[in-house]
CSV table of C-alpha atoms and ligand atoms in Angstrom, one decimal:
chain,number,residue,atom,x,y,z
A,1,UNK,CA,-0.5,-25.1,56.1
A,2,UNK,CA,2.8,-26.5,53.9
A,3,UNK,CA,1.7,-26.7,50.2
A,4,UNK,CA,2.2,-30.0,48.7
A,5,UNK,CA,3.9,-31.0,46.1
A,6,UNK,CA,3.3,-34.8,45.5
A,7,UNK,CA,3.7,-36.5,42.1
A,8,UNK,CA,5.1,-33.2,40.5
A,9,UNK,CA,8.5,-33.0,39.1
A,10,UNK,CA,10.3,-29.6,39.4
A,11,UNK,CA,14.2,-28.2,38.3
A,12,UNK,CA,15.9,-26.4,40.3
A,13,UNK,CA,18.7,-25.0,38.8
A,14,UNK,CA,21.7,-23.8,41.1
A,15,UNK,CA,21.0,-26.1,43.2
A,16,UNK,CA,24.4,-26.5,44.1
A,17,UNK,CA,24.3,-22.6,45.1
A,18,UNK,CA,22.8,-21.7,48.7
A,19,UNK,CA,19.3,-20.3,47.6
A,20,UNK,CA,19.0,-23.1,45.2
A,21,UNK,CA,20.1,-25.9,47.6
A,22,UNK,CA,17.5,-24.7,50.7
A,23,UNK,CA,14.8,-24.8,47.8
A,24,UNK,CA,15.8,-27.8,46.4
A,25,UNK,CA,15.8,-29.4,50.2
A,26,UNK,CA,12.3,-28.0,51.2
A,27,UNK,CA,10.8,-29.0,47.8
A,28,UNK,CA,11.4,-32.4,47.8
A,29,UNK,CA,10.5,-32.5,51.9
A,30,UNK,CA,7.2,-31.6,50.6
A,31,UNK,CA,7.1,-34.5,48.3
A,32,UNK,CA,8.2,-32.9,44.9
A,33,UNK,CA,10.7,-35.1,43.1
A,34,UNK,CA,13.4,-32.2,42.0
A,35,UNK,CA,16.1,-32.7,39.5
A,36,UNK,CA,18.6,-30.6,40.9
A,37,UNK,CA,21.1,-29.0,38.3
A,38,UNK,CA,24.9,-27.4,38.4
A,39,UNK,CA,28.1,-27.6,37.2
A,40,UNK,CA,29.3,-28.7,40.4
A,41,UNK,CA,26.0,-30.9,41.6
A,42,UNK,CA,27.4,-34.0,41.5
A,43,UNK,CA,29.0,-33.3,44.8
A,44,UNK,CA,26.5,-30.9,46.3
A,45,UNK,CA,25.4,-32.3,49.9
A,46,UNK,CA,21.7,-32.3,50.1
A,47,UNK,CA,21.8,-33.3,53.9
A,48,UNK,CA,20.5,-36.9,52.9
A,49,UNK,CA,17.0,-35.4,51.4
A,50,UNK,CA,14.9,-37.9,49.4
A,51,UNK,CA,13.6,-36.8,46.2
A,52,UNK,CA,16.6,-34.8,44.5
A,53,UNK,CA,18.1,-36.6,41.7
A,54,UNK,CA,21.3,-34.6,40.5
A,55,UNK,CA,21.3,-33.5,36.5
A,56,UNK,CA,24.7,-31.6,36.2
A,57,UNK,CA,24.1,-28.9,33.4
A,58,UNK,CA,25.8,-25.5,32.1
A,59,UNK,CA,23.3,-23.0,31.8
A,60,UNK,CA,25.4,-20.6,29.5
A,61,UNK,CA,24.9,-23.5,26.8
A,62,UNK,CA,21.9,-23.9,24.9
A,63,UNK,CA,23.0,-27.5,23.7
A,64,UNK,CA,24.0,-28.8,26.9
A,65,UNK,CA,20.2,-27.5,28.7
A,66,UNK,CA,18.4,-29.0,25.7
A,67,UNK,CA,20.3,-31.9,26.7
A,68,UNK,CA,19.9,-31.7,30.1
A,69,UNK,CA,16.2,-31.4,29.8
A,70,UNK,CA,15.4,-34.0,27.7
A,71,UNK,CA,17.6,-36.2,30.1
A,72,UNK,CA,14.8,-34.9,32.9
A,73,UNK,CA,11.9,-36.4,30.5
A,74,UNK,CA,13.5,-39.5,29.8
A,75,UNK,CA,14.5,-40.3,34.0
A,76,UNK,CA,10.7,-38.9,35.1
A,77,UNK,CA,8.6,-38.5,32.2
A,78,UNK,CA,6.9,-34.7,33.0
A,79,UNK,CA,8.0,-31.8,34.3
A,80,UNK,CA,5.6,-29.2,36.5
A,81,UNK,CA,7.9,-26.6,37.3
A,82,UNK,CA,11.5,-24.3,36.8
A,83,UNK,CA,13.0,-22.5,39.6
A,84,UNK,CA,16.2,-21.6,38.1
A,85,UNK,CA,18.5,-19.5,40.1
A,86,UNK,CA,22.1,-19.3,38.9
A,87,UNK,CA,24.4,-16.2,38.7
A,88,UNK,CA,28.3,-15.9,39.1
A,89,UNK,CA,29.8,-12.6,40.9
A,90,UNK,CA,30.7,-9.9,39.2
A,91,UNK,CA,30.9,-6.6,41.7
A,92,UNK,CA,33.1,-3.7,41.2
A,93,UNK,CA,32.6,0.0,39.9
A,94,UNK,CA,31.2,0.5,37.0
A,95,UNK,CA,34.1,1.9,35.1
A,96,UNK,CA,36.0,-1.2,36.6
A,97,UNK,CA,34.2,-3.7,35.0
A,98,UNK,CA,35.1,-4.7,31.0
A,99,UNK,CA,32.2,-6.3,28.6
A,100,UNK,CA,33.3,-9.6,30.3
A,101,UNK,CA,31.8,-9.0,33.5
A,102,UNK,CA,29.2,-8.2,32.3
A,103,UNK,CA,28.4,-10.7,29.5
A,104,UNK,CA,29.2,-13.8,32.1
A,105,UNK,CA,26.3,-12.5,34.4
A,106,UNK,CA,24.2,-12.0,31.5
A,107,UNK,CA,24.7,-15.8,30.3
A,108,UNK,CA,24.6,-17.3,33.3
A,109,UNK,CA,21.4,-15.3,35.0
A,110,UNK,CA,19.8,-13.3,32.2
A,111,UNK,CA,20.2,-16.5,29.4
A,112,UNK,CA,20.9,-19.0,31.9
A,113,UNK,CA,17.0,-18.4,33.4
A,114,UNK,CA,15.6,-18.2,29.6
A,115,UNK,CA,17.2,-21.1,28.2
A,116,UNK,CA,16.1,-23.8,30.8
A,117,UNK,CA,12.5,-22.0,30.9
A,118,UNK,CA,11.9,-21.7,26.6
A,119,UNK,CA,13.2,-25.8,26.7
A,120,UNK,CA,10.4,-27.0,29.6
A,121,UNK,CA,7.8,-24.2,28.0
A,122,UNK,CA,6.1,-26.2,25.1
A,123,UNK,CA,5.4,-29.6,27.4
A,124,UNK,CA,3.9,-26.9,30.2
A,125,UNK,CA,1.7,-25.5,27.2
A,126,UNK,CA,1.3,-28.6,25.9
A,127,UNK,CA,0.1,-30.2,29.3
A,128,UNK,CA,-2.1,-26.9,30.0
A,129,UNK,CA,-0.4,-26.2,33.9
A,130,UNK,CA,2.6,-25.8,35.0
A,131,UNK,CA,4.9,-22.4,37.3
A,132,UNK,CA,8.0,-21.1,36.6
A,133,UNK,CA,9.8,-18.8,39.7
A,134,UNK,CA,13.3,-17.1,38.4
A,135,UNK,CA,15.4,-15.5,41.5
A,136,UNK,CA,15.6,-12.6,41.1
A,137,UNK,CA,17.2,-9.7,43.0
A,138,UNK,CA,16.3,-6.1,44.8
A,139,UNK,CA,19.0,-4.9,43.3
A,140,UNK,CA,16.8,-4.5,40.3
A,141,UNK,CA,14.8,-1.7,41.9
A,142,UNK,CA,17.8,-0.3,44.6
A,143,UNK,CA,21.2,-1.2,42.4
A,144,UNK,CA,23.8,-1.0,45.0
A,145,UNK,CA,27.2,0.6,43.5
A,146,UNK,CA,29.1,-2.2,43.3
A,147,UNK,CA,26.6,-4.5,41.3
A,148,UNK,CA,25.1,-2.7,38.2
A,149,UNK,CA,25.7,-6.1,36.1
A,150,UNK,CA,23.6,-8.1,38.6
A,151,UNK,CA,20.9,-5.5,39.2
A,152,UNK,CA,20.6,-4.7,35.5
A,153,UNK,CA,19.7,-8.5,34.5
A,154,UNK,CA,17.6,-8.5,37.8
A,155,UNK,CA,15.7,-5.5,36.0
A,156,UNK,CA,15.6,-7.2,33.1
A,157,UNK,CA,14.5,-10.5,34.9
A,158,UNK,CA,11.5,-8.6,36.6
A,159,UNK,CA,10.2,-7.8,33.2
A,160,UNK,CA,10.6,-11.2,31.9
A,161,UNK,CA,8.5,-12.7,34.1
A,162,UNK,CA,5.9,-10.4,33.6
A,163,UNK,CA,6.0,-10.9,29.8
A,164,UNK,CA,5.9,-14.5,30.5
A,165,UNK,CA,3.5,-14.7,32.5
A,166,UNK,CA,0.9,-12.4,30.2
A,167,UNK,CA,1.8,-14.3,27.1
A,168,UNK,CA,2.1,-17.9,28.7
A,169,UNK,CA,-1.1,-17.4,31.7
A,170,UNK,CA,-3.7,-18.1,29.0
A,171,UNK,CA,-2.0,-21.5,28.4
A,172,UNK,CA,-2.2,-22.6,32.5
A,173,UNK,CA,1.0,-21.6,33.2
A,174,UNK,CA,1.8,-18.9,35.1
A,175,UNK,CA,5.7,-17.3,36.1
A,176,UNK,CA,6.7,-15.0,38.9
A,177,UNK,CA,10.0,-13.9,40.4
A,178,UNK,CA,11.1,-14.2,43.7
A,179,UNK,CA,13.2,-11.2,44.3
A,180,UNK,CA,16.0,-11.5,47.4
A,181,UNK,CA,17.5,-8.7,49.7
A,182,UNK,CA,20.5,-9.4,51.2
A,183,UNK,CA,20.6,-13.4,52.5
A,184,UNK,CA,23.0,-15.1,54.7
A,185,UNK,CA,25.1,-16.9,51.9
A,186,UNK,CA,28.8,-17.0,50.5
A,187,UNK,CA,27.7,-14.8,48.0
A,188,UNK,CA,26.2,-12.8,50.3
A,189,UNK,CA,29.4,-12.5,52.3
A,190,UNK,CA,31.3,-12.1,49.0
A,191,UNK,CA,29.5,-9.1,48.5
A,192,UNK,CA,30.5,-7.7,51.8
A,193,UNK,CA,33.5,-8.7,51.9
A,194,UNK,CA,34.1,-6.1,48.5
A,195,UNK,CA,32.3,-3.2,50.6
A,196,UNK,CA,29.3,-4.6,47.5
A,197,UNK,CA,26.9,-4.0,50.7
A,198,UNK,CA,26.0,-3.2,54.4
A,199,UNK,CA,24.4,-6.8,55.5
A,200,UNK,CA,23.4,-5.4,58.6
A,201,UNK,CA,21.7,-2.0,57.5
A,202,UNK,CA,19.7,-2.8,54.3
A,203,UNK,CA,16.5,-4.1,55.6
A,204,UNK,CA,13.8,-3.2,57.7
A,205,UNK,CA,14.0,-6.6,59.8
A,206,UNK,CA,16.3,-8.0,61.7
A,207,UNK,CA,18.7,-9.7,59.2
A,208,UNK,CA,20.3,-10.7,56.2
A,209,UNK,CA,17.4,-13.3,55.8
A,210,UNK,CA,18.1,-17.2,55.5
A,211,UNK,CA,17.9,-19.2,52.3
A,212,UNK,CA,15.2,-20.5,53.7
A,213,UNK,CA,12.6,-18.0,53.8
A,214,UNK,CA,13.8,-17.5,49.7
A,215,UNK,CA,12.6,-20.8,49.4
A,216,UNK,CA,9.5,-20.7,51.3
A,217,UNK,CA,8.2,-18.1,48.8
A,218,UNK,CA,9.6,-19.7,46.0
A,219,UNK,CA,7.4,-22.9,47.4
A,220,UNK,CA,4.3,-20.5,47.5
A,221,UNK,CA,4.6,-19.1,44.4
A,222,UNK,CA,5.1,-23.0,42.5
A,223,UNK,CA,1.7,-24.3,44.5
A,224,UNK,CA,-1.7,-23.9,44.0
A,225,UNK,CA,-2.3,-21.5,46.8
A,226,UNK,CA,-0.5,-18.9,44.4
A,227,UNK,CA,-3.3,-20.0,41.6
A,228,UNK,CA,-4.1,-16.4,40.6
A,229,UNK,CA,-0.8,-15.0,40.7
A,230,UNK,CA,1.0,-14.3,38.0
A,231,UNK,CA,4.2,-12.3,36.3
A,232,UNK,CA,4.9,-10.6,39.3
A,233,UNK,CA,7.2,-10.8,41.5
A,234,UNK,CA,8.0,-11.1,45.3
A,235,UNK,CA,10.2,-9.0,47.4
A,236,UNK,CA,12.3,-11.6,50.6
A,237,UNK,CA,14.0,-8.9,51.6
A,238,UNK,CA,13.1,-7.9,55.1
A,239,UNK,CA,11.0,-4.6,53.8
A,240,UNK,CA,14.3,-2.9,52.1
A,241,UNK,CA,16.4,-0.3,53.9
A,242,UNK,CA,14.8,1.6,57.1
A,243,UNK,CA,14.1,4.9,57.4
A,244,UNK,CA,16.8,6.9,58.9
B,1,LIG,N1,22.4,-14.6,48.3
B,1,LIG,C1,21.8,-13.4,48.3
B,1,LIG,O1,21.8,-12.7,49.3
B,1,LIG,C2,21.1,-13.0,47.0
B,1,LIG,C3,20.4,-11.7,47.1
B,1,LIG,C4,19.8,-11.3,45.9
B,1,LIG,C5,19.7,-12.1,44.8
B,1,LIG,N2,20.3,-13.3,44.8
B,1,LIG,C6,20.3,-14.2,43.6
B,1,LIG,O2,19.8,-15.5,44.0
B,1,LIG,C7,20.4,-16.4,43.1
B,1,LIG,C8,21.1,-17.5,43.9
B,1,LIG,O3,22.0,-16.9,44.8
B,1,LIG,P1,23.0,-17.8,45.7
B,1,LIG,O4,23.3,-16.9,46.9
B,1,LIG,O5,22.4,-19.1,45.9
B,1,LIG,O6,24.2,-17.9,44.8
B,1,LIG,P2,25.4,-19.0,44.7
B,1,LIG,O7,25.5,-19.7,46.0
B,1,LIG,O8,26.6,-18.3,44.2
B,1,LIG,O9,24.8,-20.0,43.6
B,1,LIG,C9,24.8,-19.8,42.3
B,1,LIG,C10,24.4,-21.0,41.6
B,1,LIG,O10,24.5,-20.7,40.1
B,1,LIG,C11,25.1,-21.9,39.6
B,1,LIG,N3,25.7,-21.6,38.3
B,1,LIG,C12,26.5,-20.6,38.0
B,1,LIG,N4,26.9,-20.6,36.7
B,1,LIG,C13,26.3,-21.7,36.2
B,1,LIG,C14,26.4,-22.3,34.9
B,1,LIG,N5,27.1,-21.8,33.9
B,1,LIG,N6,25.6,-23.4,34.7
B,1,LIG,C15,24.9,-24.0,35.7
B,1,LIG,N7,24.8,-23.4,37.0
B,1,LIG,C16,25.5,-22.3,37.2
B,1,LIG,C17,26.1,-22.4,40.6
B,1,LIG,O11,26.4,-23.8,40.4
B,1,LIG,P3,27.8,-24.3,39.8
B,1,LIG,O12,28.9,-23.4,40.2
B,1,LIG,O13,27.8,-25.7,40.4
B,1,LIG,O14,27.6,-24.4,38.3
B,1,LIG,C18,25.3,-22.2,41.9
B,1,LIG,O15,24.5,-23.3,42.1
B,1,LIG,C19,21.4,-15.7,42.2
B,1,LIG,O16,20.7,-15.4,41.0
B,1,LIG,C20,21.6,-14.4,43.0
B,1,LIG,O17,22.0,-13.3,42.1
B,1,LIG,C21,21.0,-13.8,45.9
């Protein structure tokens, strides 16, 4: 059985990514109406879906997602729900990467998760229901070599949503993470491409897994079905590496 999500608004941020867009997409098939957010959204093709309205934002500035958000109230009136999943690449060896690398992956995944999530926060309190899903990564439990930035605010990610989720679960709203192995994607490829990661040997299952079963569980964890589940987080990542 699909879960519904009728008459609900939801952000999606990094839509215009891979994981983003395929959640975006299955969303609003399900009858969400999801404001979709990127720099580059504008021109993002959502394959003709109904139900996405495009809200371009930059997540690595408070102002302009303060903005951004109060833009979403004043086009739809409410918001239900954040699934906010933006990052930029940074892979290399550790003593190859300089304080910049490492300060652009915090903004834009470590900061760029809070910010959008503290501005929809008090109207979720406020309106006593309400999910938030950040993407995660397994890199926060297995940091592959190449990718210490991204697995360390994946870490830090994991424990936010647990935080939120005790401090915020009294007030109906509950947060969770949705934590990827490797997924067919640019990035994905990106990563291979700089030796980041074997695609083919780092899961259990036959993969690297599709965008789409990232947003299938990020669909779970927004609907009701996932009504007692809270600051946790989900692993989409074909059961990790196999035993040798
Ligand atoms: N793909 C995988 O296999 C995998 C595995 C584990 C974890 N993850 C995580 O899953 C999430 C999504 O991955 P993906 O593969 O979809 O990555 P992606 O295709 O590179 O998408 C990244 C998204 O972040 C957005 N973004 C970056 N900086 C931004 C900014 N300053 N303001 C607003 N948006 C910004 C990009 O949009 P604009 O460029 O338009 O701004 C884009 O929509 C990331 O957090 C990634 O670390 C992915």
């Amino acid at each position: 059985m699909s879960h519904r999500f009728d008459g609900k608004v939801i952000w999606v941020t990094g839509a215009s990514g891979a994981l983003g867009r395929a959640t975006a997409v299955l969303l609003a098939e399900r009858g969400a109406t999801v404001v979709a957010s990127g720099r580059s959204v504008a021109s993002t093709d959502f394959g003709g879906a109904a139900g996405i309205d495009r809200l371009p934002v930059d997540v690595t500035d408070t102002a302009d997602v303060t903005r951004a958000y109060a833009e979403l109230i004043a086009r739809h009136g409410r918001i239900d729900g954040l699934v906010a999943s933006t990052n930029v690449g940074a892979f290399g060896d550790f003593l190859d990467l300089a304080d910049e690398d490492w300060l652009k992956v915090i903004q834009a995944k470590l900061l760029g998760s809070a910010r959008p999530a503290r501005a929809i926060l008090p109207a979720l309190i406020a309106q006593g229901s309400g999910a938030i899903v950040l993407i995660s990564g397994r890199g926060g439990i297995e940091p592959p070599p190449q990718h210490f930035p991204g697995s360390t605010v994946n870490a830090a990610l994991d424990l936010l949503v647990q935080g939120l989720g005790r401090r915020y679960g009294p007030d109906g709203v509950r947060t969770n993470a949705v934590d990827p192995g490797p997924i067919q994607s640019p990035r994905m490829a990106s990563m291979a491409d700089s030796g980041t990661v074997n695609i083919f040997r780092k899961t259990a299952l036959a993969g690297p897994g599709l965008p789409i079963d990232v947003a299938e569980a990020v669909a779970y964890l927004l609907s009701d079905a996932a009504k007692f589940v809270n600051g946790t987080r989900l692993y989409v990542d074909g059961g990790g590496a196999p035993y040798a």
